[in-house]
PDB file of N, CA and C in Angstrom:
ATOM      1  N   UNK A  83     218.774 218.626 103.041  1.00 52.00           N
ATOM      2  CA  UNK A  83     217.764 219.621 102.742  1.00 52.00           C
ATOM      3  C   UNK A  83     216.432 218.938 102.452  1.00 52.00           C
ATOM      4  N   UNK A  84     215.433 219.728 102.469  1.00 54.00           N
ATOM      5  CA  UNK A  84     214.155 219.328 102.874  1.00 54.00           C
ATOM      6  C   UNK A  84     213.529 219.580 101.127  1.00 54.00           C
ATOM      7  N   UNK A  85     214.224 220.040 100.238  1.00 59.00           N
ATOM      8  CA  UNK A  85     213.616 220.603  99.116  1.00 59.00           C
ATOM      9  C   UNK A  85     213.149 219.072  97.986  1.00 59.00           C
ATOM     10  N   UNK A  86     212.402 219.581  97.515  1.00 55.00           N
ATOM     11  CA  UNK A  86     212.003 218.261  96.293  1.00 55.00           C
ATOM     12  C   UNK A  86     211.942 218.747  94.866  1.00 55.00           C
ATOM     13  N   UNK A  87     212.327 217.918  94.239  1.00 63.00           N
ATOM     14  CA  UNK A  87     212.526 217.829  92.533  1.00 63.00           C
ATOM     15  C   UNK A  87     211.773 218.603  91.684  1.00 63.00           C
ATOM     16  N   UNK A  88     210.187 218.650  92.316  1.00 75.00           N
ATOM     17  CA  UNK A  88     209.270 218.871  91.860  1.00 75.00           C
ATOM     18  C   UNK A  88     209.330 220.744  91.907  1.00 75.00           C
ATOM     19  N   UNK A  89     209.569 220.983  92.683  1.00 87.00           N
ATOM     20  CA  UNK A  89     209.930 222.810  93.114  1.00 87.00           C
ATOM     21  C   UNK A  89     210.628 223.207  92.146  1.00 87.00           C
ATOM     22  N   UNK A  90     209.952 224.154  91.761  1.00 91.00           N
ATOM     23  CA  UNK A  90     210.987 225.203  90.866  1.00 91.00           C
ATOM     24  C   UNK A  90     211.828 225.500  91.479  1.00 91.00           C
ATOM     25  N   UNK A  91     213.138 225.791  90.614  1.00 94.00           N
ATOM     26  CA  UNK A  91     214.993 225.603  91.035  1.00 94.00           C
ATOM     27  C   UNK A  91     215.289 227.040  91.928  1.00 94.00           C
ATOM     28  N   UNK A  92     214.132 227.947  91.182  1.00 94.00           N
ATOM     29  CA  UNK A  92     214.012 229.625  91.764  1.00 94.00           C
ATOM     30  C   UNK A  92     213.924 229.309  93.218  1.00 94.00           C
ATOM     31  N   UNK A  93     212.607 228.571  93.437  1.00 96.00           N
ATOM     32  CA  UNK A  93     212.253 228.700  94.944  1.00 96.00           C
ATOM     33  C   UNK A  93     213.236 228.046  95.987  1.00 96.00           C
ATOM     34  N   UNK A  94     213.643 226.856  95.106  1.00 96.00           N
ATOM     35  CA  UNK A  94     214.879 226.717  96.212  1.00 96.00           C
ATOM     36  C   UNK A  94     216.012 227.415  96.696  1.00 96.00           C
ATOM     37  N   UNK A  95     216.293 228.115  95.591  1.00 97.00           N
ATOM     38  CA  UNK A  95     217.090 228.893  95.693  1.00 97.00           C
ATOM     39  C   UNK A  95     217.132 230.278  96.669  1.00 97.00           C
ATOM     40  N   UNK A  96     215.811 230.470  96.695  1.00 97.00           N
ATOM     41  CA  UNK A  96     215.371 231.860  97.451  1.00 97.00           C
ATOM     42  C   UNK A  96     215.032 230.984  98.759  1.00 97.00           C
ATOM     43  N   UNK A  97     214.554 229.763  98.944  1.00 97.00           N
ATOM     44  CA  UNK A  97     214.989 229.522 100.132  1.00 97.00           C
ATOM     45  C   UNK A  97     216.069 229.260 100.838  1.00 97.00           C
ATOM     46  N   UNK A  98     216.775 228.552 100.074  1.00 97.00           N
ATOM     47  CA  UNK A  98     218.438 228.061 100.764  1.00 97.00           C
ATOM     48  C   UNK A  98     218.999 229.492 101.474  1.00 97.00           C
ATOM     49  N   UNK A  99     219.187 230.664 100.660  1.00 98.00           N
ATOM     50  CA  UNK A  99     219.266 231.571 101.014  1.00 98.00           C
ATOM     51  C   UNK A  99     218.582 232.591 101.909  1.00 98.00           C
ATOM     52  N   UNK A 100     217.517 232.340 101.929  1.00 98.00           N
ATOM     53  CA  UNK A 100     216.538 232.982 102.743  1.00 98.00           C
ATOM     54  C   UNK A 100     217.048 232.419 103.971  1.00 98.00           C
ATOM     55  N   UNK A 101     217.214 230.889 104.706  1.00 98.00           N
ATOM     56  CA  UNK A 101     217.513 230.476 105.987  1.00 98.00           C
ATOM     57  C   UNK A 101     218.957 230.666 105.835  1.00 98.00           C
ATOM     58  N   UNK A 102     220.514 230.506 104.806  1.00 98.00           N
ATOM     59  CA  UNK A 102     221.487 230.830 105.269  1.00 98.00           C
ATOM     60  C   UNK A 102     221.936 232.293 105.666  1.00 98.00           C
ATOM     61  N   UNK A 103     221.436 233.370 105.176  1.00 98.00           N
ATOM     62  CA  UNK A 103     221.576 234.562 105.425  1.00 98.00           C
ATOM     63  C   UNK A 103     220.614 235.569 105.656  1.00 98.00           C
ATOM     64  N   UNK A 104     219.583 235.502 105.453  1.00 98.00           N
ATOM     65  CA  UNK A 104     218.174 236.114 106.358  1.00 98.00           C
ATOM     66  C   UNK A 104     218.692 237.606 105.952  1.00 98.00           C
ATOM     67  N   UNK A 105     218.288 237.218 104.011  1.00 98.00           N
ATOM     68  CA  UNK A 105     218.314 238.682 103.805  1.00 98.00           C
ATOM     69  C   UNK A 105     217.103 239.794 103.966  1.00 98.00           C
ATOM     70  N   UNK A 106     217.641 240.981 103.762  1.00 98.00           N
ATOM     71  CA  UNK A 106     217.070 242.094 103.921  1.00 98.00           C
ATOM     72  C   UNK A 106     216.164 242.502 102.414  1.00 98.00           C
ATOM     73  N   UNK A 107     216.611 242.093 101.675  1.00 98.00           N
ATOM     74  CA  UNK A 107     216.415 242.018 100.007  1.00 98.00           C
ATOM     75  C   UNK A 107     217.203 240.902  99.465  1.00 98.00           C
ATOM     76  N   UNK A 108     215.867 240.355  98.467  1.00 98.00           N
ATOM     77  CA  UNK A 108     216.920 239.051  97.962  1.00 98.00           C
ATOM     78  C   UNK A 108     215.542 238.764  96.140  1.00 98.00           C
ATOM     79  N   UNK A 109     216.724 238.867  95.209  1.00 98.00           N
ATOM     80  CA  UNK A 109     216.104 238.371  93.980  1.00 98.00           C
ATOM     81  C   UNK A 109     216.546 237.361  93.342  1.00 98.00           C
ATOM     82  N   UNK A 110     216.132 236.339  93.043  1.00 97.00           N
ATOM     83  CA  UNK A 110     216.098 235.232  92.298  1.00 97.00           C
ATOM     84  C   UNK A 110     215.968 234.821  90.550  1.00 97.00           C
ATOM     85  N   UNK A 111     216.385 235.701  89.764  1.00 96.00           N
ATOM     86  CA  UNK A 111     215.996 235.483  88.362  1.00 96.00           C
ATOM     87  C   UNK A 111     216.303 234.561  87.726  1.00 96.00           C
ATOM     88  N   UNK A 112     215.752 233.488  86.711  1.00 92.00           N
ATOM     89  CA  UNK A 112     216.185 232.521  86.102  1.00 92.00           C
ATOM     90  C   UNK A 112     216.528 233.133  84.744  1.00 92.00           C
ATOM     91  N   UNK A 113     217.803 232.851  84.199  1.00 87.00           N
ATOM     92  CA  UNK A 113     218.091 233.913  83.238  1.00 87.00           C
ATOM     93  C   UNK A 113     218.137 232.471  81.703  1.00 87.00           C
ATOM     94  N   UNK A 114     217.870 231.003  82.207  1.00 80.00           N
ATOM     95  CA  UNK A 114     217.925 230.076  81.727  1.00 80.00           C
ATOM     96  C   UNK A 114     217.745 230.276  80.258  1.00 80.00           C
ATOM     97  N   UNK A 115     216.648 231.195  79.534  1.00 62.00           N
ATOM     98  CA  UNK A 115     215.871 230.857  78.403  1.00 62.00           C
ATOM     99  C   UNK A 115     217.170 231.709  77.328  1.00 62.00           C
ATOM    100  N   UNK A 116     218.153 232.437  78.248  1.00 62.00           N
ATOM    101  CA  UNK A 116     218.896 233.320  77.212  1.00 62.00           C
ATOM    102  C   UNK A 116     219.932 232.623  77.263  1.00 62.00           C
ATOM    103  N   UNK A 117     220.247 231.318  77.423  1.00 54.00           N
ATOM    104  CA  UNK A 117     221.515 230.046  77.073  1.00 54.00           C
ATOM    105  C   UNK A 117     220.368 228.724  76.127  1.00 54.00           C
ATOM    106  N   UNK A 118     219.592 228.665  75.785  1.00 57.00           N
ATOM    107  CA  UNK A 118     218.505 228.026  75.170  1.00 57.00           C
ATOM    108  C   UNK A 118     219.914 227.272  74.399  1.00 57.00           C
ATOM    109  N   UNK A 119     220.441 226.261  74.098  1.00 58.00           N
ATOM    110  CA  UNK A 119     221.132 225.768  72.890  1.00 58.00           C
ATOM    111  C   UNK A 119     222.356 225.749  73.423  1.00 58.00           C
ATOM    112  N   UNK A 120     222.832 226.378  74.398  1.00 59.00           N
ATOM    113  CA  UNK A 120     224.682 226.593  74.631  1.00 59.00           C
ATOM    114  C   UNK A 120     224.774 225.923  75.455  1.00 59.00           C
ATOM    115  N   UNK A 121     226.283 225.737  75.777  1.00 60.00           N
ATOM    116  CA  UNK A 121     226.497 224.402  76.825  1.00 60.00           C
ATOM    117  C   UNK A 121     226.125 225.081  78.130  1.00 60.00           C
ATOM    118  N   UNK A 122     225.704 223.479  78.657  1.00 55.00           N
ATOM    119  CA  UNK A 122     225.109 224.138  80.428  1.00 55.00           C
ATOM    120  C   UNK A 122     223.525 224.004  80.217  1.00 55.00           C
ATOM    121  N   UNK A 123     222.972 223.865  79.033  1.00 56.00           N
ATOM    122  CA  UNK A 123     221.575 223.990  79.101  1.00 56.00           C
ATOM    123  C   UNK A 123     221.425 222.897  79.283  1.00 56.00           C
ATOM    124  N   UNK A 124     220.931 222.281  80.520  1.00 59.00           N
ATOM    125  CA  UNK A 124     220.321 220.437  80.224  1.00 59.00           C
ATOM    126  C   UNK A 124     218.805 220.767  79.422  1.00 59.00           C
ATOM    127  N   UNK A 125     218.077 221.742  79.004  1.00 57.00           N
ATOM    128  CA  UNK A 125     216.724 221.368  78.811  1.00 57.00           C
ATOM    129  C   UNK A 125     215.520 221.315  79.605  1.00 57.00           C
ATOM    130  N   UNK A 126     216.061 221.850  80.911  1.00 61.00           N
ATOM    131  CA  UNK A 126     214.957 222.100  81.990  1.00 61.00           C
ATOM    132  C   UNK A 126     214.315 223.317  81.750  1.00 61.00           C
ATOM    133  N   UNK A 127     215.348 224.109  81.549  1.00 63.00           N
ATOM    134  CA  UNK A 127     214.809 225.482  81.341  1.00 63.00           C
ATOM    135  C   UNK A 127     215.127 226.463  82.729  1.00 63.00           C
ATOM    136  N   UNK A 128     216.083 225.485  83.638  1.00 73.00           N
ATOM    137  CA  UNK A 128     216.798 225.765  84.892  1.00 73.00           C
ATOM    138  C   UNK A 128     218.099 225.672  85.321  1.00 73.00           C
ATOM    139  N   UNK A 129     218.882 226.421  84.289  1.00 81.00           N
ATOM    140  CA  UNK A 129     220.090 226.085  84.411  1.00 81.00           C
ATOM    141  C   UNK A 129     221.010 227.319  84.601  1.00 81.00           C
ATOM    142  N   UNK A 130     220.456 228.551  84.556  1.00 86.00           N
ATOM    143  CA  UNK A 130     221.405 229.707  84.797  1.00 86.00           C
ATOM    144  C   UNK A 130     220.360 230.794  85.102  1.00 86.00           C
ATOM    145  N   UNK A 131     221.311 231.358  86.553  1.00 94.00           N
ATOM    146  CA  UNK A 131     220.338 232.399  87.178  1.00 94.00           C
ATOM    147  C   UNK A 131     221.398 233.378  88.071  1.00 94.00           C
ATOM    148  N   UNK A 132     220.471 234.271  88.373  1.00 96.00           N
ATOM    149  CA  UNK A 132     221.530 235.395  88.970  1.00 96.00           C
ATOM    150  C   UNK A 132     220.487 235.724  90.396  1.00 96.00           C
ATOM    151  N   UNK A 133     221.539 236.055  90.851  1.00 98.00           N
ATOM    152  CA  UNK A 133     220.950 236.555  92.501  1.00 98.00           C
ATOM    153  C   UNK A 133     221.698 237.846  93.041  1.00 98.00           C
ATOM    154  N   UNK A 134     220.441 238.280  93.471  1.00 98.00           N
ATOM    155  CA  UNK A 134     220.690 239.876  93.803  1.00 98.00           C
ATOM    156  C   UNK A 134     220.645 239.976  95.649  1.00 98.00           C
ATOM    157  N   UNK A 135     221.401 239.715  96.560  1.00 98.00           N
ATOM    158  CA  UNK A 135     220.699 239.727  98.072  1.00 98.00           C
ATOM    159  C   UNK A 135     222.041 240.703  98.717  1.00 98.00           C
ATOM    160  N   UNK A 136     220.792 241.410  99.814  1.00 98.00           N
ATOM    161  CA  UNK A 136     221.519 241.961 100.207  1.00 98.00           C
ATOM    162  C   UNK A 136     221.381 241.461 102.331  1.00 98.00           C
ATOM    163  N   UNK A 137     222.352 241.189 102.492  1.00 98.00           N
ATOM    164  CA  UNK A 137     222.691 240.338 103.521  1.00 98.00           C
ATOM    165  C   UNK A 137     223.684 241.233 105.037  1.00 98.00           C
ATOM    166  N   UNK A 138     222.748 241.151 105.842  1.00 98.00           N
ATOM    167  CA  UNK A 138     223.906 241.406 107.430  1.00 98.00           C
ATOM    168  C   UNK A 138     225.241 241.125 107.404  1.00 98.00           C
ATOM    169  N   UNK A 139     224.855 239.701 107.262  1.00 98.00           N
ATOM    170  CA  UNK A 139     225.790 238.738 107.054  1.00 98.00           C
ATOM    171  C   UNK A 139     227.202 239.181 105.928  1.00 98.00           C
ATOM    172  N   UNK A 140     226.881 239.852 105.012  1.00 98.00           N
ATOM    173  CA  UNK A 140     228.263 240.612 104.189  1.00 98.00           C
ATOM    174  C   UNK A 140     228.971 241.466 104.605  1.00 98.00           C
ATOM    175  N   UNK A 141     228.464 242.251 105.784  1.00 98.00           N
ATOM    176  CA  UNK A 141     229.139 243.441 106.272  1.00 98.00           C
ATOM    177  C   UNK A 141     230.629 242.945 106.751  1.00 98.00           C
ATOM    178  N   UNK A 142     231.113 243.960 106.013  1.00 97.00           N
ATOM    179  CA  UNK A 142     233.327 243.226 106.036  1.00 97.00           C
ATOM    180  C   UNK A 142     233.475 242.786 105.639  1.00 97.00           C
ATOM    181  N   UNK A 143     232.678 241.877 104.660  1.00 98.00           N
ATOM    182  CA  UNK A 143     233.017 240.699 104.088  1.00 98.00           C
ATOM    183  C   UNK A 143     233.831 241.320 102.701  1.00 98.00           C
ATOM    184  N   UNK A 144     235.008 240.474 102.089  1.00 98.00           N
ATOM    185  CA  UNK A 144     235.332 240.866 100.647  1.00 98.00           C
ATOM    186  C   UNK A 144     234.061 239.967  99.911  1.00 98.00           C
ATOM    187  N   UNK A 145     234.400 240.723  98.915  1.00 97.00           N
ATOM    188  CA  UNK A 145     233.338 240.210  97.290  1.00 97.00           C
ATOM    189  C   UNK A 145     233.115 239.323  97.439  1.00 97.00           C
ATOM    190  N   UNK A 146     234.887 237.940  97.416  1.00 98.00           N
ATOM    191  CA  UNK A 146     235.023 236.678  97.269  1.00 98.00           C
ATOM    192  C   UNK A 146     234.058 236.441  98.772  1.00 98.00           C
ATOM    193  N   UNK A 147     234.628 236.515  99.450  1.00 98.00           N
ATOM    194  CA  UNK A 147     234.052 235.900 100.584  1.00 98.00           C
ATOM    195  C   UNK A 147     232.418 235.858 100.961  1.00 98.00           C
ATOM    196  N   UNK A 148     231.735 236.666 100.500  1.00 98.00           N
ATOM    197  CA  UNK A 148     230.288 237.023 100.190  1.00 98.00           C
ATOM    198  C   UNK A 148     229.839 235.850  99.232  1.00 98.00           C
ATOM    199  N   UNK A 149     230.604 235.673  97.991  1.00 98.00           N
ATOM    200  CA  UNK A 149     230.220 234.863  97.130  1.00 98.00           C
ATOM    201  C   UNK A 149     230.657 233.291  97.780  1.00 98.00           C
ATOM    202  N   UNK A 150     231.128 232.915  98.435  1.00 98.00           N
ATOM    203  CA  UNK A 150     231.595 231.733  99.060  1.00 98.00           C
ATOM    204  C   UNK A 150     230.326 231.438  99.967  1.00 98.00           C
ATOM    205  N   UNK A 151     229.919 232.489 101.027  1.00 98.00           N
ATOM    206  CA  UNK A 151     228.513 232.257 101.658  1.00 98.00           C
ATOM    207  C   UNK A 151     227.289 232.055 100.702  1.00 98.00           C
ATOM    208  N   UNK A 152     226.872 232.467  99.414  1.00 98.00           N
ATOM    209  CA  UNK A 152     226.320 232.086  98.904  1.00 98.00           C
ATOM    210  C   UNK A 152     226.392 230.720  98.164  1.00 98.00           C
ATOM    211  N   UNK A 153     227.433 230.481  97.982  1.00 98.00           N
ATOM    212  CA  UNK A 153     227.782 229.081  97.484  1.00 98.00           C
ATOM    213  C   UNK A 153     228.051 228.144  98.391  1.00 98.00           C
ATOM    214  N   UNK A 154     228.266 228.333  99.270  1.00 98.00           N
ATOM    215  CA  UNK A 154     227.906 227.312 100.590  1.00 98.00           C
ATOM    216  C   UNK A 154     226.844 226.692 100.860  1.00 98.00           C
ATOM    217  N   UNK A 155     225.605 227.840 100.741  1.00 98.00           N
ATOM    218  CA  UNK A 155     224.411 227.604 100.878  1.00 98.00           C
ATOM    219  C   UNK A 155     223.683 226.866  99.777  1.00 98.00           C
ATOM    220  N   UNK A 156     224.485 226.682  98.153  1.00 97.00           N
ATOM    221  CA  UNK A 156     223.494 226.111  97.184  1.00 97.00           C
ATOM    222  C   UNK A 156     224.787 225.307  96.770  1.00 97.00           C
ATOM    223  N   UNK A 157     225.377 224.496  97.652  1.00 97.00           N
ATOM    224  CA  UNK A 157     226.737 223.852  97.197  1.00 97.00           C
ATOM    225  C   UNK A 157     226.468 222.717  96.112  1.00 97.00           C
ATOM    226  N   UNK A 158     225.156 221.676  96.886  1.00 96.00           N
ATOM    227  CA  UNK A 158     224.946 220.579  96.552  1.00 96.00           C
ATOM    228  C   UNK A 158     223.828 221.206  94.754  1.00 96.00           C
ATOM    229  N   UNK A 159     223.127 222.130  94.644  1.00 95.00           N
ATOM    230  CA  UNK A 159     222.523 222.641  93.546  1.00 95.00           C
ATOM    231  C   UNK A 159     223.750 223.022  92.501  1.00 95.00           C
ATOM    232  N   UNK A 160     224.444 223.665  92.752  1.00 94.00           N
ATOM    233  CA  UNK A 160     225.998 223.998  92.246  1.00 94.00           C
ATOM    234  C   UNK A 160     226.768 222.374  91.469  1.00 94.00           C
ATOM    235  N   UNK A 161     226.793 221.796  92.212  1.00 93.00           N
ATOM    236  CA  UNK A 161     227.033 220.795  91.822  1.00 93.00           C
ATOM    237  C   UNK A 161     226.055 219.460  90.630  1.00 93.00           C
ATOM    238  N   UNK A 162     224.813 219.564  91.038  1.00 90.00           N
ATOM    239  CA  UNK A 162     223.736 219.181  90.496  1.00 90.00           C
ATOM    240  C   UNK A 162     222.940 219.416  89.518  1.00 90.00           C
ATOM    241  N   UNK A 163     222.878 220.640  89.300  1.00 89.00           N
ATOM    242  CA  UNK A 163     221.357 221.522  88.859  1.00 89.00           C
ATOM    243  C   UNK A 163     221.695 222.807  88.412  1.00 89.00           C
ATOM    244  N   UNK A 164     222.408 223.740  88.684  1.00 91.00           N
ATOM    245  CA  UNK A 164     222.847 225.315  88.002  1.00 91.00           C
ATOM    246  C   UNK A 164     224.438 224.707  87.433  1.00 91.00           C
ATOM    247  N   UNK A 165     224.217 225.094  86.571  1.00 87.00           N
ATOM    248  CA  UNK A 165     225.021 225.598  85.611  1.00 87.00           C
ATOM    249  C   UNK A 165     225.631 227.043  86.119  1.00 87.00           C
ATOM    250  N   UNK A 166     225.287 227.764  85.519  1.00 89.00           N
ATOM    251  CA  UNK A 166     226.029 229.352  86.472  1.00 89.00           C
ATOM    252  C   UNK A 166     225.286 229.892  86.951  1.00 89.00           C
ATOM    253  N   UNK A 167     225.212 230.547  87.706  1.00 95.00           N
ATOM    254  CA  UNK A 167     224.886 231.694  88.761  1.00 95.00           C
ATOM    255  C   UNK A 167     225.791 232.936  88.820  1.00 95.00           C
ATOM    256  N   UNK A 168     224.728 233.926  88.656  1.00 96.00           N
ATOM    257  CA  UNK A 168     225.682 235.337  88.676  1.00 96.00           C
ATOM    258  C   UNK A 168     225.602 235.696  89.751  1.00 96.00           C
ATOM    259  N   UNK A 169     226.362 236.563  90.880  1.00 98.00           N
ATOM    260  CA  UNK A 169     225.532 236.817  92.566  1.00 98.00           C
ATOM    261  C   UNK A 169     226.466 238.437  92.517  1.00 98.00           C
ATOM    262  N   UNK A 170     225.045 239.135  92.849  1.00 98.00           N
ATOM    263  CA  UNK A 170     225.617 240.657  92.927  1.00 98.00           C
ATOM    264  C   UNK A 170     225.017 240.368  94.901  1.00 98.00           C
ATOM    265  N   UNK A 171     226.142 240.576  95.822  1.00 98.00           N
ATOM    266  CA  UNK A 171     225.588 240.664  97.138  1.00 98.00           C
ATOM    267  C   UNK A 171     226.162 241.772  97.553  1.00 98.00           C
ATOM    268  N   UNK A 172     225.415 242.110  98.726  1.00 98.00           N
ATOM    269  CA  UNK A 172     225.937 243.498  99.066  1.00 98.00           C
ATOM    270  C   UNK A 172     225.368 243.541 100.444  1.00 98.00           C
ATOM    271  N   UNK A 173     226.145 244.405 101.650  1.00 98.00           N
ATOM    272  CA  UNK A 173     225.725 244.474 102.616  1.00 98.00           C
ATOM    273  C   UNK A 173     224.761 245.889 102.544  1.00 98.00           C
ATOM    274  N   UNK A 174     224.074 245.725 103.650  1.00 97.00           N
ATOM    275  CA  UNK A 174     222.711 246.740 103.840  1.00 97.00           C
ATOM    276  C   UNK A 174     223.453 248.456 103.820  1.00 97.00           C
ATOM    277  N   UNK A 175     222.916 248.870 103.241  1.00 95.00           N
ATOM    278  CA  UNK A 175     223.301 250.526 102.991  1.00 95.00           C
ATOM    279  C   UNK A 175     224.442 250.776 101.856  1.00 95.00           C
ATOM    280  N   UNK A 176     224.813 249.589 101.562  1.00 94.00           N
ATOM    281  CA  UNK A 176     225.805 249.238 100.615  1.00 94.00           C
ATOM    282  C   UNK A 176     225.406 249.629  98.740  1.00 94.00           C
ATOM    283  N   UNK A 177     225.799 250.592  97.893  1.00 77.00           N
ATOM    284  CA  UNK A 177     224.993 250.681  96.698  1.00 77.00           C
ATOM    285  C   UNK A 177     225.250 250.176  96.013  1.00 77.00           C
TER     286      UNK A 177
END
């Protein structure tokens, strides 16, 4: 990946996703400041976020399997850099 250190963790995030699934709607919140002190916080102030996208790409898909395409796409951040991630995905027309 083409991303650098220096980028907020949001924007990568809304990009990784933006080129793996070319959503239709897609939100990025850093929910970081409400774990301030609990484990998982390194102190960046980038460590837990939730994502809202709604994706082509989900249609048929189960829950799990939706959430696997998203974690595909931020595998190496997953591993690195977030702590948790919440992911509400949903295919288009989907409420």
């Amino acid at each position: 990946m083409t991303d650098t250190a220096t980028q907020p963790l949001a924007q990568i995030i809304t990009a990784r996703l933006t080129a793996a699934l070319d959503p239709t709607h897609l939100v990025v919140t850093n929910d970081s400041h409400h774990h301030a002190g609990h484990l998982g916080d390194d102190g960046t102030g980038e460590s837990h976020f939730t994502v809202e996208v709604v994706s082509p790409a989900f249609a048929g898909l189960s829950r799990v399997a939706r959430q696997r395409l998203v974690n595909q796409a931020l595998a190496d951040l997953l591993k690195t850099r977030i702590h948790a991630l919440a992911i509400r995905a949903r295919a288009p027309g989907e409420g």
